[in-house]
């Protein structure tokens, strides 16, 4: 592999000024290399070196090595001050490194201070010279689904930004996961990096989830964490009606409550049949609610019934709370039932 070299532009003057005072002198000089790395949140082509030193740093030399072959890939001495704290000083290459090939390269670092102290740290760290992948122009259509229409089409473009040069290119024939928990087959990008996939929205996950995952056959392309695009569910409307067989009972006696659950289909209102454990009755008055009864089921005609002993006067609030987010909740109420002491007359 061709070796690239970046020559130093001179002594790190900014650092010399920062340290050039009697107060900075210490009884014993300290010089150590803490780490070498690149910053995944920025340009992956820049190398950072962290140093702890009691004297101003005069020179930094970094060598990038292919660990498998031991071959020298690049060297650099052109570092500038990046940040500084009492514990450490971080330097970075003044420009991104331009390497011949993507890869993860071992970094050896040598540091010399103005007093002539010198240290070499083998295996000081790594530079992950990789392509940063990202999505562009993602659309989800439609953005609202309902009980009868649950599919959406996802379109977008997958691109990569190369380290060093910053060049952006479309990524061709790359797999893009779209709702991979439910749709295991990924979309594949075309020659312009575009992809398209139609997926079904489930009530448990009313959103579109998109990602590009790291793969062994593409080791130097960074993965994209899952990105979520919310989907609005327009639930099918429901309606509950209920009646009691009498509105005046003696304490301890029951009333017969019966009702019907309907939902709005494409053909109009129809019975919502065979709903299990989704209907509850609550005894209430104008001051609050006091007791809950149920759950109840609907039969093949959407009907339900129960014999209930009211603990006091009030009306029954009948509530339907489905677990399916594609179906709306609803409620209704009966007439007031008056509970009197003694025998019913």
Short mmCIF file of C-alpha atoms in Angstrom, two decimals, residues 60-322:
data_model
loop_
_atom_site.label_atom_id
_atom_site.label_comp_id
_atom_site.label_asym_id
_atom_site.label_seq_id
_atom_site.Cartn_x
_atom_site.Cartn_y
_atom_site.Cartn_z
CA UNK A 60 3.68 14.98 17.66
CA UNK A 61 4.31 12.16 15.23
CA UNK A 62 1.63 9.62 14.45
CA UNK A 63 1.98 6.43 12.42
CA UNK A 64 -1.02 4.54 11.03
CA UNK A 65 -0.38 0.82 10.65
CA UNK A 66 -2.29 -2.08 9.16
CA UNK A 67 -2.37 -4.43 12.15
CA UNK A 68 -2.72 -7.59 10.06
CA UNK A 69 0.27 -6.93 7.80
CA UNK A 70 2.27 -4.52 9.93
CA UNK A 71 2.56 -2.21 6.91
CA UNK A 72 2.87 1.53 7.48
CA UNK A 73 -0.17 3.18 5.89
CA UNK A 74 0.44 6.86 6.69
CA UNK A 75 2.27 9.19 9.05
CA UNK A 76 1.44 12.69 10.19
CA UNK A 77 3.15 15.43 12.17
CA UNK A 78 0.72 18.23 11.35
CA UNK A 79 -1.29 18.69 14.56
CA UNK A 80 -3.04 21.71 16.03
CA UNK A 81 -4.57 22.37 19.43
CA UNK A 82 -8.14 21.08 19.74
CA UNK A 83 -9.00 21.40 23.44
CA UNK A 84 -7.29 21.77 26.79
CA UNK A 85 -8.04 20.95 30.44
CA UNK A 86 -5.75 20.79 33.51
CA UNK A 87 -5.61 17.00 33.09
CA UNK A 88 -4.96 16.69 29.36
CA UNK A 89 -4.48 18.48 26.06
CA UNK A 90 -6.08 17.16 22.88
CA UNK A 91 -4.53 17.81 19.47
CA UNK A 92 -5.95 16.97 16.06
CA UNK A 93 -4.62 16.84 12.54
CA UNK A 94 -5.01 20.24 10.91
CA UNK A 95 -6.66 18.61 7.89
CA UNK A 96 -8.39 15.28 7.32
CA UNK A 97 -6.09 12.42 6.39
CA UNK A 98 -6.42 11.16 2.84
CA UNK A 99 -5.76 7.41 2.83
CA UNK A 100 -5.73 4.97 -0.06
CA UNK A 101 -8.29 2.59 1.41
CA UNK A 102 -10.98 2.34 4.04
CA UNK A 103 -10.01 0.40 7.13
CA UNK A 104 -9.40 0.33 10.87
CA UNK A 105 -5.79 1.31 11.46
CA UNK A 106 -3.64 0.99 14.55
CA UNK A 107 -1.98 4.24 15.66
CA UNK A 108 1.49 4.62 17.24
CA UNK A 109 2.30 8.07 18.66
CA UNK A 110 5.55 9.88 19.53
CA UNK A 111 5.52 13.14 21.49
CA UNK A 112 8.41 15.52 22.21
CA UNK A 113 8.16 18.53 24.54
CA UNK A 114 10.22 21.76 24.47
CA UNK A 115 12.51 20.44 27.19
CA UNK A 116 13.56 17.56 24.96
CA UNK A 117 11.57 14.90 26.78
CA UNK A 118 10.36 12.23 24.42
CA UNK A 119 7.86 9.38 24.68
CA UNK A 120 6.64 6.80 22.17
CA UNK A 121 3.37 5.01 22.79
CA UNK A 122 2.83 1.87 20.76
CA UNK A 123 -0.80 1.01 20.11
CA UNK A 124 -2.00 4.37 21.39
CA UNK A 125 -5.36 3.84 19.72
CA UNK A 126 -7.19 3.39 16.43
CA UNK A 127 -8.46 5.47 13.57
CA UNK A 128 -11.64 3.99 12.11
CA UNK A 129 -11.38 5.22 8.55
CA UNK A 130 -14.97 4.51 7.55
CA UNK A 131 -17.84 5.81 5.47
CA UNK A 132 -20.60 7.55 7.40
CA UNK A 133 -23.94 6.41 5.97
CA UNK A 134 -27.09 8.52 6.13
CA UNK A 135 -30.63 8.68 4.78
CA UNK A 136 -32.06 11.45 2.63
CA UNK A 137 -35.50 12.36 1.30
CA UNK A 138 -37.39 9.75 3.30
CA UNK A 139 -41.15 9.79 2.69
CA UNK A 140 -43.90 7.63 4.15
CA UNK A 141 -47.16 7.55 2.21
CA UNK A 142 -49.81 7.60 3.45
CA UNK A 143 -48.96 8.89 6.91
CA UNK A 144 -52.39 7.89 8.27
CA UNK A 145 -53.81 4.36 8.26
CA UNK A 146 -57.13 2.89 9.35
CA UNK A 147 -58.71 -0.48 10.09
CA UNK A 148 -59.18 -1.39 6.42
CA UNK A 149 -56.02 0.25 5.01
CA UNK A 150 -52.86 -0.58 6.93
CA UNK A 151 -50.11 -0.51 4.31
CA UNK A 152 -47.72 2.38 3.69
CA UNK A 153 -44.96 2.83 1.11
CA UNK A 154 -41.57 4.02 2.33
CA UNK A 155 -39.13 5.70 -0.07
CA UNK A 156 -35.76 7.29 0.47
CA UNK A 157 -32.10 7.48 -0.55
CA UNK A 158 -29.10 5.90 1.19
CA UNK A 159 -25.83 7.80 0.82
CA UNK A 160 -22.34 7.68 2.28
CA UNK A 161 -19.82 10.39 3.18
CA UNK A 162 -16.23 9.25 2.64
CA UNK A 163 -13.63 10.08 5.30
CA UNK A 164 -10.91 12.54 4.45
CA UNK A 165 -12.34 13.89 1.21
CA UNK A 166 -15.90 14.31 2.53
CA UNK A 167 -17.19 13.12 -0.85
CA UNK A 168 -20.84 12.02 -0.80
CA UNK A 169 -21.94 9.14 -3.02
CA UNK A 170 -25.13 7.07 -3.34
CA UNK A 171 -24.74 3.57 -1.94
CA UNK A 172 -25.73 0.98 -4.54
CA UNK A 173 -27.17 -2.46 -3.78
CA UNK A 174 -27.16 -1.88 -0.03
CA UNK A 175 -29.83 -3.44 2.23
CA UNK A 176 -32.10 -1.02 4.07
CA UNK A 177 -34.20 -2.46 6.88
CA UNK A 178 -37.77 -1.15 7.01
CA UNK A 179 -39.84 -2.38 9.96
CA UNK A 180 -37.50 -5.36 10.24
CA UNK A 181 -39.37 -6.83 13.24
CA UNK A 182 -42.36 -7.58 11.03
CA UNK A 183 -40.94 -7.35 7.49
CA UNK A 184 -37.72 -9.43 7.55
CA UNK A 185 -36.74 -8.90 3.91
CA UNK A 186 -34.79 -5.64 3.49
CA UNK A 187 -35.20 -3.18 0.66
CA UNK A 188 -32.26 -2.96 -1.76
CA UNK A 189 -30.90 0.36 -3.04
CA UNK A 190 -30.83 1.15 -6.77
CA UNK A 191 -28.04 2.77 -8.78
CA UNK A 192 -28.90 6.20 -7.39
CA UNK A 193 -29.10 4.91 -3.80
CA UNK A 194 -32.89 5.04 -3.75
CA UNK A 195 -35.09 2.38 -2.16
CA UNK A 196 -38.78 1.66 -1.82
CA UNK A 197 -40.75 -0.79 0.29
CA UNK A 198 -44.40 -1.27 1.19
CA UNK A 199 -45.01 -2.45 4.76
CA UNK A 200 -47.98 -3.21 6.96
CA UNK A 201 -48.54 -1.12 10.07
CA UNK A 202 -49.41 -3.09 13.19
CA UNK A 203 -51.32 -1.74 16.17
CA UNK A 204 -48.49 -2.62 18.55
CA UNK A 205 -46.06 -0.49 16.55
CA UNK A 206 -47.78 2.42 14.76
CA UNK A 207 -44.59 3.75 13.16
CA UNK A 208 -42.10 3.12 10.40
CA UNK A 209 -38.61 2.10 11.50
CA UNK A 210 -35.68 2.45 9.07
CA UNK A 211 -32.03 1.51 9.51
CA UNK A 212 -28.91 0.36 7.70
CA UNK A 213 -27.11 -2.31 9.70
CA UNK A 214 -23.39 -2.98 9.82
CA UNK A 215 -22.56 -6.14 7.88
CA UNK A 216 -19.44 -8.29 7.55
CA UNK A 217 -19.31 -7.90 3.78
CA UNK A 218 -19.27 -4.10 4.17
CA UNK A 219 -17.02 -3.72 7.23
CA UNK A 220 -16.11 -0.06 6.79
CA UNK A 221 -19.55 1.47 6.34
CA UNK A 222 -20.98 2.78 9.59
CA UNK A 223 -24.46 1.60 10.52
CA UNK A 224 -27.42 3.96 10.84
CA UNK A 225 -29.23 3.76 14.18
CA UNK A 226 -32.94 3.11 13.84
CA UNK A 227 -34.89 6.15 12.71
CA UNK A 228 -38.59 6.28 13.53
CA UNK A 229 -41.36 7.92 11.53
CA UNK A 230 -44.69 8.01 13.39
CA UNK A 231 -47.87 6.85 11.72
CA UNK A 232 -51.30 8.17 12.67
CA UNK A 233 -54.02 5.57 13.20
CA UNK A 234 -57.55 6.69 12.39
CA UNK A 235 -59.48 4.10 14.43
CA UNK A 236 -62.80 2.63 13.40
CA UNK A 237 -65.57 4.29 15.41
CA UNK A 238 -67.67 2.30 17.88
CA UNK A 239 -70.93 2.87 19.75
CA UNK A 240 -72.31 1.40 22.97
CA UNK A 241 -75.98 1.47 23.97
CA UNK A 242 -77.38 0.05 27.21
CA UNK A 243 -80.63 -0.11 29.16
CA UNK A 244 -81.80 -1.39 32.55
CA UNK A 245 -85.00 -3.38 33.03
CA UNK A 246 -86.13 -1.18 35.92
CA UNK A 247 -85.14 2.14 37.46
CA UNK A 248 -86.19 1.54 41.07
CA UNK A 249 -85.01 -1.37 43.23
CA UNK A 250 -84.78 -2.29 46.89
CA UNK A 251 -81.33 -2.43 48.45
CA UNK A 252 -79.68 -5.76 47.64
CA UNK A 253 -81.79 -6.45 44.57
CA UNK A 254 -80.36 -6.68 41.07
CA UNK A 255 -81.22 -5.02 37.80
CA UNK A 256 -80.88 -6.56 34.40
CA UNK A 257 -78.55 -4.50 32.22
CA UNK A 258 -78.45 -5.26 28.52
CA UNK A 259 -76.81 -3.50 25.62
CA UNK A 260 -75.23 -3.65 22.23
CA UNK A 261 -71.82 -2.80 20.81
CA UNK A 262 -71.65 -1.58 17.20
CA UNK A 263 -68.90 -0.30 14.94
CA UNK A 264 -68.87 1.78 11.79
CA UNK A 265 -67.88 -0.33 8.78
CA UNK A 266 -67.67 0.60 5.10
CA UNK A 267 -71.30 -0.56 4.83
CA UNK A 268 -72.51 1.43 7.84
CA UNK A 269 -73.08 0.60 11.50
CA UNK A 270 -72.94 -3.13 12.25
CA UNK A 271 -72.75 -5.35 15.36
CA UNK A 272 -69.27 -5.68 16.83
CA UNK A 273 -69.42 -9.37 17.62
CA UNK A 274 -67.47 -11.68 19.91
CA UNK A 275 -65.50 -9.07 21.84
CA UNK A 276 -63.98 -10.71 24.90
CA UNK A 277 -63.40 -8.98 28.25
CA UNK A 278 -63.57 -5.48 26.74
CA UNK A 279 -66.77 -4.08 28.30
CA UNK A 280 -66.98 -2.75 31.86
CA UNK A 281 -69.85 -1.27 33.87
CA UNK A 282 -69.26 1.51 36.40
CA UNK A 283 -71.90 2.77 38.84
CA UNK A 284 -71.77 6.58 38.97
CA UNK A 285 -73.74 9.65 39.96
CA UNK A 286 -73.13 13.36 39.57
CA UNK A 287 -70.56 13.30 42.36
CA UNK A 288 -68.39 10.46 41.15
CA UNK A 289 -68.14 6.74 40.45
CA UNK A 290 -68.22 4.01 43.09
CA UNK A 291 -68.15 0.45 41.78
CA UNK A 292 -67.04 -1.40 38.64
CA UNK A 293 -68.56 -4.62 37.27
CA UNK A 294 -67.34 -6.88 34.52
CA UNK A 295 -65.70 -7.55 32.20
CA UNK A 296 -68.42 -8.59 29.77
CA UNK A 297 -68.32 -10.21 26.35
CA UNK A 298 -70.41 -9.55 23.26
CA UNK A 299 -72.14 -12.38 21.42
CA UNK A 300 -72.43 -13.00 17.69
CA UNK A 301 -74.90 -10.12 17.43
CA UNK A 302 -72.78 -7.67 19.41
CA UNK A 303 -75.09 -7.95 22.41
CA UNK A 304 -74.18 -8.24 26.09
CA UNK A 305 -76.13 -8.56 29.35
CA UNK A 306 -75.54 -8.84 33.08
CA UNK A 307 -77.48 -8.93 36.35
CA UNK A 308 -75.99 -6.27 38.60
CA UNK A 309 -76.71 -5.29 42.21
CA UNK A 310 -76.24 -1.51 42.55
CA UNK A 311 -74.74 -0.52 45.92
CA UNK A 312 -76.46 2.88 45.77
CA UNK A 313 -78.52 5.03 43.45
CA UNK A 314 -76.92 6.10 40.19
CA UNK A 315 -76.53 5.31 36.55
CA UNK A 316 -74.33 2.70 34.89
CA UNK A 317 -71.56 4.02 32.68
CA UNK A 318 -70.85 1.34 30.06
CA UNK A 319 -67.34 1.53 28.58
CA UNK A 320 -65.75 -0.33 25.69
CA UNK A 321 -61.91 -0.33 25.69
CA UNK A 322 -60.48 -2.48 22.90
#
